[in-house]
XYZ file of C-alpha atoms in Angstrom:
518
model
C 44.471 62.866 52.915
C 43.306 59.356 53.947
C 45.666 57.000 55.609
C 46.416 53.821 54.149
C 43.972 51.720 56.602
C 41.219 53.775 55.874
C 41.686 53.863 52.313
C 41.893 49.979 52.272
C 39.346 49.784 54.971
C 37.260 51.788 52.950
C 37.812 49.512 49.470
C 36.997 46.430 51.576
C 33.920 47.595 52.760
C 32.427 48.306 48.827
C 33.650 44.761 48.450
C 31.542 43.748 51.229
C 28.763 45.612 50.471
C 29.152 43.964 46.816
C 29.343 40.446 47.825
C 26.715 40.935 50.043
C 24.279 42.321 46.969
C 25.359 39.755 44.882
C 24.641 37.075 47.080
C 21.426 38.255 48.166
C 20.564 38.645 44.322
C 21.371 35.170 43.808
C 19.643 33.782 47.280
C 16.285 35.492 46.257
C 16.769 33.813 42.425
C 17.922 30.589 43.720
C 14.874 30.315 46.296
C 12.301 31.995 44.081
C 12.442 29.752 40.930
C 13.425 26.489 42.877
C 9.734 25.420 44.051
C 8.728 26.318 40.582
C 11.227 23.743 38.843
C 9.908 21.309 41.155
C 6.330 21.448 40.069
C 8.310 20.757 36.536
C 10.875 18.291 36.679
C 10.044 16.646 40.412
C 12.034 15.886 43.106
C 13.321 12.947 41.223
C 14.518 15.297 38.233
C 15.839 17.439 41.257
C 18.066 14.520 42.746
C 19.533 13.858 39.675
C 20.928 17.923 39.950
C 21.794 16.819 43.090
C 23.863 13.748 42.306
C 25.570 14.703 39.135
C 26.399 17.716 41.347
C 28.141 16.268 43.631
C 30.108 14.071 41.070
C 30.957 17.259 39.448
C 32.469 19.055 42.599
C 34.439 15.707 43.209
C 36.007 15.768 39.756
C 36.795 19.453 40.750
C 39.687 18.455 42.784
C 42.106 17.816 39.293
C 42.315 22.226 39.801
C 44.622 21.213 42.582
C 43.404 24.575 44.759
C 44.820 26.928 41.940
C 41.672 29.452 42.506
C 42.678 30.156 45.712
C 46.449 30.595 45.353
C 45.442 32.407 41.858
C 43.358 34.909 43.971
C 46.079 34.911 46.414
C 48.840 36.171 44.278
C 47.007 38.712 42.583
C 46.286 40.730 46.017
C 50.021 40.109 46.423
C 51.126 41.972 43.491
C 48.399 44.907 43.139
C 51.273 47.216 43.851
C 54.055 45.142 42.517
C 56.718 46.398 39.674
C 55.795 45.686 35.901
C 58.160 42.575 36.167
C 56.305 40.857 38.868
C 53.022 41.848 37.022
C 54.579 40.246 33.631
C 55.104 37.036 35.509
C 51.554 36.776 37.266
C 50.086 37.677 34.054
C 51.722 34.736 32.449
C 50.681 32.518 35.370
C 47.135 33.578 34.527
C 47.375 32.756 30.917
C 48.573 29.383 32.101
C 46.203 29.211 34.123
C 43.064 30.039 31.890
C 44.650 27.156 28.905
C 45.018 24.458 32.205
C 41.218 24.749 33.385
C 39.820 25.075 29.751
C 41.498 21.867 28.710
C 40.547 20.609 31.768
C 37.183 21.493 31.610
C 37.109 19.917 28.264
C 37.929 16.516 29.387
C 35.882 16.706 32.012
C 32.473 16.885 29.931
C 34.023 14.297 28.094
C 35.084 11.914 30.585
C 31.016 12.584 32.332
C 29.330 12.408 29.182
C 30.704 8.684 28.162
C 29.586 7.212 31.418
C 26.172 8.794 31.966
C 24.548 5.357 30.276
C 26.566 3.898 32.861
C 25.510 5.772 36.156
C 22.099 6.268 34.973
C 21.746 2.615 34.297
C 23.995 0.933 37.203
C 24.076 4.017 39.966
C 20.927 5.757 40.131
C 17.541 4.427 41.771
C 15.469 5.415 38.947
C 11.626 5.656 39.495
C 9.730 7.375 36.998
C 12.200 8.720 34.338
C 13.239 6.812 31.648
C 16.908 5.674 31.478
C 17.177 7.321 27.758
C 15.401 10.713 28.991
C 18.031 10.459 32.457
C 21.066 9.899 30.109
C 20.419 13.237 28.320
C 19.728 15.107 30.742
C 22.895 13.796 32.638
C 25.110 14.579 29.412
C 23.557 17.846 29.371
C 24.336 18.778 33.034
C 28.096 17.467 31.944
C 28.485 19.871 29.554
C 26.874 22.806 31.745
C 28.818 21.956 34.958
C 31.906 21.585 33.126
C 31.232 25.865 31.375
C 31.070 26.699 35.487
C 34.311 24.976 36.322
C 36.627 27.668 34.780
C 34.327 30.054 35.836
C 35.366 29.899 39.551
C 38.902 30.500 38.895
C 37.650 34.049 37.064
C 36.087 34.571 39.912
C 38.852 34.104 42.027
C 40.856 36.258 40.025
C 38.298 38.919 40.028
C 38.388 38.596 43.898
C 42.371 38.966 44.153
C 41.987 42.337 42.113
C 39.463 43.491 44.260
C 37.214 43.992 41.298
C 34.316 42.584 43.311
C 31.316 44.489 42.246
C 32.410 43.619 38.728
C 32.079 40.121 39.145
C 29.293 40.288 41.694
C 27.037 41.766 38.381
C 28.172 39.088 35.852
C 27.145 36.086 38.432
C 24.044 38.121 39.228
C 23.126 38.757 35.263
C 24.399 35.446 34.036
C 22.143 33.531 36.731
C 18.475 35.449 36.302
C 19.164 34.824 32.576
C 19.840 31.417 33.353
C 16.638 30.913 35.558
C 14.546 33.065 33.281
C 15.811 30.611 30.209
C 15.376 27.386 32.180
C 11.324 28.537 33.011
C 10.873 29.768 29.350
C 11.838 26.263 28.384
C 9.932 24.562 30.741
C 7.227 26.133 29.668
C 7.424 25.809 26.373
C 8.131 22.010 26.554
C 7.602 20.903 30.454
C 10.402 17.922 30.360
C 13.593 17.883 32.159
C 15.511 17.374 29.017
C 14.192 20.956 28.065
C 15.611 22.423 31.267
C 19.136 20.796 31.605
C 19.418 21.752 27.804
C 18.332 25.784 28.791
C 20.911 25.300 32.003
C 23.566 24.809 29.501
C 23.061 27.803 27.321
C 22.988 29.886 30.413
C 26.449 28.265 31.553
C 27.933 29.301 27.998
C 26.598 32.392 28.606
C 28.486 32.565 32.191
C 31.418 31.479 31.041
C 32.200 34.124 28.241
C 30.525 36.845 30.519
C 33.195 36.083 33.227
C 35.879 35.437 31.135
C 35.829 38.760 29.428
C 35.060 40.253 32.771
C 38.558 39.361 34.122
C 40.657 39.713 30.943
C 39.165 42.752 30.697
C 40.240 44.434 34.201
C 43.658 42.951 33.759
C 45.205 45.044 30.695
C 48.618 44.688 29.598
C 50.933 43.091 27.069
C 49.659 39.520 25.489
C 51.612 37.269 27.684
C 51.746 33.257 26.174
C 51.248 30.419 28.451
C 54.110 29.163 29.948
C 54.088 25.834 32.604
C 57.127 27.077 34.420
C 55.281 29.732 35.400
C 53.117 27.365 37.528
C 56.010 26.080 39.574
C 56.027 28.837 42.257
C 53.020 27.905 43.264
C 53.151 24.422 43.323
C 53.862 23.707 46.899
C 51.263 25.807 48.533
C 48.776 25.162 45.724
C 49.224 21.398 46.812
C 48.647 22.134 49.726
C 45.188 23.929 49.060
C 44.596 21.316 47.070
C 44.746 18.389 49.634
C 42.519 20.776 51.712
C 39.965 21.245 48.975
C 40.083 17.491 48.456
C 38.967 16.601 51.999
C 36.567 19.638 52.180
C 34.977 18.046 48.730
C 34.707 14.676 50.892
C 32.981 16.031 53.747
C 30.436 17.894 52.153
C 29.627 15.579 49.346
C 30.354 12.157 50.862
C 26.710 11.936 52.389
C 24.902 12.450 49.084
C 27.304 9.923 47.397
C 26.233 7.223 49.873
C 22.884 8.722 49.868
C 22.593 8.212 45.833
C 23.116 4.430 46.032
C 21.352 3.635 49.399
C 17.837 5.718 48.512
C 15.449 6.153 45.586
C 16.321 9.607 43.394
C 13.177 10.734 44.634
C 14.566 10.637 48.676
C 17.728 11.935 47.205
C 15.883 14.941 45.576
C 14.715 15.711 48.945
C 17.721 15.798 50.764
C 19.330 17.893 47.945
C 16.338 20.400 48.204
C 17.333 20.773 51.774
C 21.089 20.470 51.443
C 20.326 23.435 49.298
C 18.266 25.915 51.518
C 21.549 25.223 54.283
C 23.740 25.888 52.045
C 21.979 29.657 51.227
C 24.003 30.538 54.666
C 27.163 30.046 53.125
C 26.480 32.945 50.886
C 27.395 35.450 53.896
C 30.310 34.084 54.795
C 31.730 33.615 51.415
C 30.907 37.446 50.410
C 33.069 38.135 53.849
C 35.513 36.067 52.789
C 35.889 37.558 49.323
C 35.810 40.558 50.421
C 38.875 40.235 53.616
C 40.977 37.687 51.780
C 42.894 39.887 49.360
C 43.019 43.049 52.500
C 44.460 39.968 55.189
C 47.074 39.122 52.185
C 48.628 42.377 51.544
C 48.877 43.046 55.462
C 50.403 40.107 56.459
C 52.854 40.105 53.719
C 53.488 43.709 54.773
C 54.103 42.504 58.332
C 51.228 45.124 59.703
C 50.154 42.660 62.323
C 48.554 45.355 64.106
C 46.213 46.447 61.299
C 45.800 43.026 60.053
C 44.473 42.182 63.826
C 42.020 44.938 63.537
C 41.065 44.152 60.336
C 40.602 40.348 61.244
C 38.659 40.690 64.532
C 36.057 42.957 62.668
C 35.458 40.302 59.992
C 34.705 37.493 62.962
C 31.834 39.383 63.883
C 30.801 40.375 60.623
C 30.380 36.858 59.759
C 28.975 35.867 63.706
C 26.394 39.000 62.844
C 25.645 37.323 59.419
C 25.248 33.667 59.953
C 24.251 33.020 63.784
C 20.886 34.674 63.648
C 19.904 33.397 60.441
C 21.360 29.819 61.008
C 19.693 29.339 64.739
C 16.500 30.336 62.991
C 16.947 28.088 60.208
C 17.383 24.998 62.430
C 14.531 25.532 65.043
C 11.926 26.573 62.722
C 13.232 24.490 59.800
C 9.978 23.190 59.105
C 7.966 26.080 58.860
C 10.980 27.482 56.410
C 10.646 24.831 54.046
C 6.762 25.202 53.950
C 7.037 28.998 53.372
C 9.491 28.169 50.517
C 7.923 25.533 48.700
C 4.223 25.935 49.907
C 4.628 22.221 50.293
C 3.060 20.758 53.829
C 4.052 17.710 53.380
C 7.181 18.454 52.035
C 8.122 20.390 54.946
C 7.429 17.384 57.345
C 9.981 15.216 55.812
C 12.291 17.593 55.086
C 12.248 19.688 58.278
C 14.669 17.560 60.695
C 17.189 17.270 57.938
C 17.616 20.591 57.296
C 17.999 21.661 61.439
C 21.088 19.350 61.168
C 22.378 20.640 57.809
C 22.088 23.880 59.703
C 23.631 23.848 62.054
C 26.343 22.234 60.939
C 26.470 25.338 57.828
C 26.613 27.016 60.371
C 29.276 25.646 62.665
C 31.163 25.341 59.281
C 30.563 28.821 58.112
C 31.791 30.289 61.302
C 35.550 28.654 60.683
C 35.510 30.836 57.536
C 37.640 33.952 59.278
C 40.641 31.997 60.397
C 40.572 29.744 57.583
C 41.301 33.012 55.444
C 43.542 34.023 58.292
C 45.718 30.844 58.048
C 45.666 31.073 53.832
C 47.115 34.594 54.360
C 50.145 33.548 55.969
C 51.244 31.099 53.059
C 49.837 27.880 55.244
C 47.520 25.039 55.032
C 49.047 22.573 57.029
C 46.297 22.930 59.717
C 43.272 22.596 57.829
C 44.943 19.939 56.055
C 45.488 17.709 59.247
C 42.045 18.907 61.024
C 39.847 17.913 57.804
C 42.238 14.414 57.402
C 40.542 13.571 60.549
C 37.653 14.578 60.545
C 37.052 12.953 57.002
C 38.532 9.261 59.093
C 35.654 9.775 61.232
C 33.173 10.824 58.241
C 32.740 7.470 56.362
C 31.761 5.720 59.876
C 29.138 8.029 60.776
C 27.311 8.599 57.921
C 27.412 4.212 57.337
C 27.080 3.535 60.852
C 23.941 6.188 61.444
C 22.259 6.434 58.154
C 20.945 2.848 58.512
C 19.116 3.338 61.475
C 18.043 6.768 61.673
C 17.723 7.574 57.409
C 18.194 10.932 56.158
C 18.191 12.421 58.853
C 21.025 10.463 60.751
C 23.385 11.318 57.912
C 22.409 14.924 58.002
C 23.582 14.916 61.556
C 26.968 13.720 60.785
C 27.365 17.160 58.877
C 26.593 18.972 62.184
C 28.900 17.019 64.567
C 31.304 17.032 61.799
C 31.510 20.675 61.874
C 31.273 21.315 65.691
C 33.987 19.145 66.735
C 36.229 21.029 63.617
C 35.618 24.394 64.537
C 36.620 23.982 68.449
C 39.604 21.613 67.477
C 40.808 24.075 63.928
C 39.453 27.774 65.084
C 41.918 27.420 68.542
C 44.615 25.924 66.820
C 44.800 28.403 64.128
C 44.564 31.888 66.792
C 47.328 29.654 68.760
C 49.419 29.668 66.000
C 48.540 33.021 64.065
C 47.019 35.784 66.510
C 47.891 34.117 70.049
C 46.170 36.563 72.400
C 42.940 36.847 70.771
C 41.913 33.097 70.807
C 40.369 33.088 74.086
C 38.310 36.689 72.741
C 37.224 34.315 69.917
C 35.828 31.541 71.591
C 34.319 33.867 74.263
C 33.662 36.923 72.597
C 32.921 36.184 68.912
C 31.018 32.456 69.320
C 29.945 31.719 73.083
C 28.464 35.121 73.721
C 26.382 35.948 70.527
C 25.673 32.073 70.615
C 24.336 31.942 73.819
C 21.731 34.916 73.324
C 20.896 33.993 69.910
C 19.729 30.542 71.524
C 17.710 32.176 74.484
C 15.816 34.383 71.836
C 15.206 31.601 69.288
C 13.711 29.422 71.933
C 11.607 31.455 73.538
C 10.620 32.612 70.318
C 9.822 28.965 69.865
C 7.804 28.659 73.048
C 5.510 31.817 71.934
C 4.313 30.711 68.904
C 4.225 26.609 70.105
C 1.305 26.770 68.463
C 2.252 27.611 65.058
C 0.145 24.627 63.643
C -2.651 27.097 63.737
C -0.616 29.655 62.065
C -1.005 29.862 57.791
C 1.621 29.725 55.532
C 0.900 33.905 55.203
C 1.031 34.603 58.044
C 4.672 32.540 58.721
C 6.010 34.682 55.741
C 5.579 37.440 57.995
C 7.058 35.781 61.437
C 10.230 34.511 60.341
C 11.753 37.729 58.724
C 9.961 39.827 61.755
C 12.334 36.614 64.214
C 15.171 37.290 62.194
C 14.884 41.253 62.081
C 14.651 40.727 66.128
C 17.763 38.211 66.205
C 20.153 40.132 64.291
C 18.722 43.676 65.882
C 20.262 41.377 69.558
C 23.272 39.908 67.982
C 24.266 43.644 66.662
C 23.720 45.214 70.104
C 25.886 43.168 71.460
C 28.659 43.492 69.010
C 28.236 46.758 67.750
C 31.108 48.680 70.052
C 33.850 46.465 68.571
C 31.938 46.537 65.177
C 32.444 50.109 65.288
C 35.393 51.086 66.980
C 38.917 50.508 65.459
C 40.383 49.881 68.882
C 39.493 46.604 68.722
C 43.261 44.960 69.482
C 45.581 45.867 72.262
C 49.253 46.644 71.540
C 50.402 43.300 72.390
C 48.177 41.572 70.177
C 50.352 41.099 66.989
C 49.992 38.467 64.947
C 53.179 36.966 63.559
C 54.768 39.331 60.647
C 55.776 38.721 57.433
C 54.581 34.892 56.982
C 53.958 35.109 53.736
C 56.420 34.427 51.723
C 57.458 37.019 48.369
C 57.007 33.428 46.323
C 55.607 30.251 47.464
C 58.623 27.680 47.548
C-alpha cells in the first residue's frame, strides 16, 4: 500500500503536470492569435486592452484576497468531518453571491465613465472617441464575467481538481480566440472584437462556475455573511498584499497611459505581455504545491513539508531561469519571431529584457510566498511590498522622463531584485531556518550563474544574428532553450529526484496554521 507522502506526492505531481498543460495550451493560444489581432485592431486598439486592463485588476482589490484564503480553506478541510464541510460550503455560497454582486457593480461603475476616460485619459490617435467608448464598455462587461471566475478557480485549486479546471480555461479561451478572429473577419473593427471577447467571457464564466459547483456535491447550503468572519483577519491581510502587488505591477502602465500616445502604450502592453508568459510556470507550480504545503503544515509534518517545499524551488528555478535569461538577452529576436515585425522588435526589444528579468526575479519569490501563505501569515509580504511600492512611484516618475519606456520597464526589474533578496531570506529565516542559505546558494546563485555563462556565450556565437532570417531564429531559440534547461536540469536533477533532500534538523516550524483564522 502507498504511504501517505507518496500518495500526495503522487496527486501533486498530476496537478503539476495539469497546470503545466494548461498553461502551455494557453501560452501557444495567447502568442499565436496575438500578432494576428494586431494586423486588426493596431497597437493603438491593443493599448486600450492594455489600459482598461490594468484599471480592471486595480478595481480587483474590493475581493479583499478571498481567492486565496477560499483556496486555502478548502485544502484545509478535504478530510474534515461533514460539519466543517457544511460550514465551508456555506462560506462558498457566500462567497459566489459577494463576487457576483460585485462583479455587477463593477461593469457598472466602468461602463458610466468610459466617455470619461476615453475622452479626458486616453491619448487617442486614430480611433474615434464614440468607436473607443464602446469598445471600452464592452471590455467592462467582459473583464467584469472573468472577475468571479478567478475565485472558481481558486476553489478548483484548493480541491485539487486541477485538471478539471485546467480544461475549462483551456476550452473557454480557444473558443474565445477562435470567436474574436471569426469576428474580425467578418467585420475587421475593434468594436467587433471586444464585442466577440465578451461572449467568450460569458461563456467562461458559466463553464467555470458549473465546473466547481459541480465537484463540490452536497446539501444546498444558503449564503450566510457570518460565515465570512473567520476569515476576515487573514483575508485582510491577503488583501493588503494583493493591493500592493496590484500597484507594482500596474502602476507603470497607469503613468504610462497618461504620459504616452495609446499607440506607445500598445507597445509596452505587447511586451508587458510576452514577460508575463513566464509567470505561467510558476503559477501552475504554485497551484499545484499550495493546497499539498497547507495540509502539511497544518498537520505539523515539517519534515515532509520541507521535502515537499525544496523540490518545488527547483521546479520553478528549472522552469523560469532558462526561459527568462533567454527572454532578456535575445529579447529582440523573440519579439521578431513572434510578431514577424522588424521594426517592432527594435522598439520593443530593450523593454521587454527589463520586464524579464524582473518576471523573472518576481516569479522566483513564488515558492516561499506559498510557503509563508501556508502557515496562516502575510505579515512579511505585506511589509516587503509596502516598501517596495514607497520606492515604486519615484522610479518609474523620476526615470521614465529621461530614459522613456524603457526606464520604467527597468523599475520592474530592480523592483523585483531588491524584493526577492530582502522577502525570500526573511521568509526561510522565519519558516524553514536551515535551508535559507541552500536557497540563495543552491536554488538561485548556482543555476543563475550557469544559466548566464551559457546565454552569453550563446550570445557571442551567433553576434551576428543580423544575418540570420526570421526562419531560421524560430529554430535557434527553442534549440538555446532545449540546451539551457538540458544544463539547469543536470545540475539539479539529484535533489530533483531524490527524496532526501532535507536533513533531520531541518524542520520547519509545526502547526502554524491555525484550525480557523482568528
Amino acid at each position: 500500500m502507498k504511504s501517505f507522502s507518496a500518495m500526495g506526492q503522487g496527486l501533486t505531481n498530476r496537478n503539476l503536470l495539469a497546470n503545466l498543460a494548461g498553461s502551455g495550451a494557453n501560452a501557444v493560444l495567447t502568442l499565436l492569435f496575438v500578432p494576428i489581432y494586431l494586423r486588426f485592431i493596431g497597437a493603438e486598439g491593443y493599448g486600450l486592452i492594455g489600459f482598461f486592463t490594468s484599471i480592471t485588476i486595480v478595481l480587483s482589490l474590493l475581493d479583499g484576497g478571498t481567492g486565496t484564503v477560499a483556496a486555502r480553506e478548502l485544502a484545509r478541510t478535504l478530510n474534515a468531518s461533514p460539519l466543517e464541510q457544511s460550514q465551508t460550503r456555506s462560506l462558498l455560497r457566500s462567497l459566489d453571491l459577494m463576487f457576483c454582486l460585485m462583479a455587477g457593480l463593477l461593469a457598472l461603475v466602468l461602463c458610466l465613465t468610459a466617455p470619461w476616460l476615453a475622452k479626458n485619459w486616453l491619448q487617442l490617435e486614430k480611433l474615434k472617441l464614440d468607436t473607443a467608448t464602446l469598445c471600452l464598455r464592452l471590455l467592462a462587461c467582459s473583464l467584469a464575467l472573468q472577475w468571479p471566475c478567478s475565485l472558481y478557480n481558486s476553489c478548483l485549486i484548493g480541491l485539487q481538481r486541477q485538471l478539471r479546471g485546467n480544461l475549462v480555461a483551456t476550452v473557454t479561451l480557444a473558443l474565445r480566440n477562435l470567436g474574436s478572429l471569426a469576428a474580425l473577419y467578418w467585420r475587421p473593427v475593434p468594436e467587433s472584437f471586444f464585442a466577440a471577447q465578451l461572449v467568450g467571457s460569458l461563456i467562461a464564466f458559466i463553464s467555470l462556475r458549473v465546473a466547481f459547483w459541480s465537484c463540490y456535491p452536497g446539501p444546498v447550503t444558503r449564503p450566510s455573511w457570518t460565515s465570512l468572519r473567520p476569515i476576515f483577519r487573514f483575508s485582510l491581510e491577503v488583501s493588503g498584499v494583493n493591493a500592493l502587488a496590484v500597484l507594482m505591477t500596474q502602476m507603470d502602465k497607469l503613468v504610462l497611459s497618461q504620459l504616452l500616445t495609446l499607440t506607445a502604450l500598445g507597445r509596452y502592453t505587447l511586451a508587458w505581455n510576452l514577460a508575463m508568459q513566464l509567470t505561467r510556470v510558476t503559477n501552475a507550480i504554485f497551484n499545484a504545491n499550495y493546497p499539498r504545503f497547507t495540509q502539511l503544515a497544518g498537520e505539523g509534518q515539517g519534515q515532509l513539508l520541507g521535502r515537499v517545499y525544496r523540490r518545488a524551488c527547483l521546479q520553478t528555478t528549472l522552469g523560469l531561469m532558462p526561459a527568462g535569461l533567454l527572454m532578456s538577452v535575445f529579447s529582440g529576436q523573440v519579439i521578431w519571431v513572434w510578431t514577424g515585425q522588424a521594426e517592432l522588435a527594435q522598439e520593443v526589444g530593450a523593454i521587454l529584457t527589463w520586464l524579464a528579468l524582473g518576471t523573472l526575479c518576481n516569479g522566483l519569490m513564488t515558492m516561499p510566498y506559498a510557503l509563508q501563505l501556508a502557515h496562516g501569515s502575510s505579515r512579511l509580504s505585506l511589509r516587503a511590498s509596502l516598501v517596495a511600492i514607497i520606492l515604486l512611484p519615484l522610479w518609474v516618475f523620476l526615470v521614465t522622463q529621461k530614459y522613456g519606456q524603457a526606464g520604467a520597464a527597468s523599475g520592474w526589474f530592480v523592483l523585483n531584485f531588491l524584493y526577492l533578496l530582502t522577502f525570500g531570506w526573511l521568509v526561510h529565516v522565519r519558516f524553514l531556518p536551515t535551508s535559507a542559505r541552500w536557497w540563495l546558494f543552491r536554488a538561485l546563485l548556482q543555476p543563475a550563474l550557469l544559466c548566464l555563462i551559457c546565454v552569453l556565450l550563446m550570445s557571442t556565437i551567433v553576434q551576428l544574428h543580423v544575418l540570420f532570417s526570421r526562419a531560421v531564429w524560430i529554430l535557434i531559440l527553442p534549440t538555446f532553450w532545449s540546451a539551457l534547461s538540458l544544463a539547469c536540469w543536470l545540475l539539479l536533477r539529484g535533489e530533483l529526484t531524490s527524496d532526501s533532500q532535507i536533513s533531520p534538523g531541518d524542520t520547519v516550524q509545526p502547526s502554524a496554521v491555525p484550525s480557523q483564522p482568528t
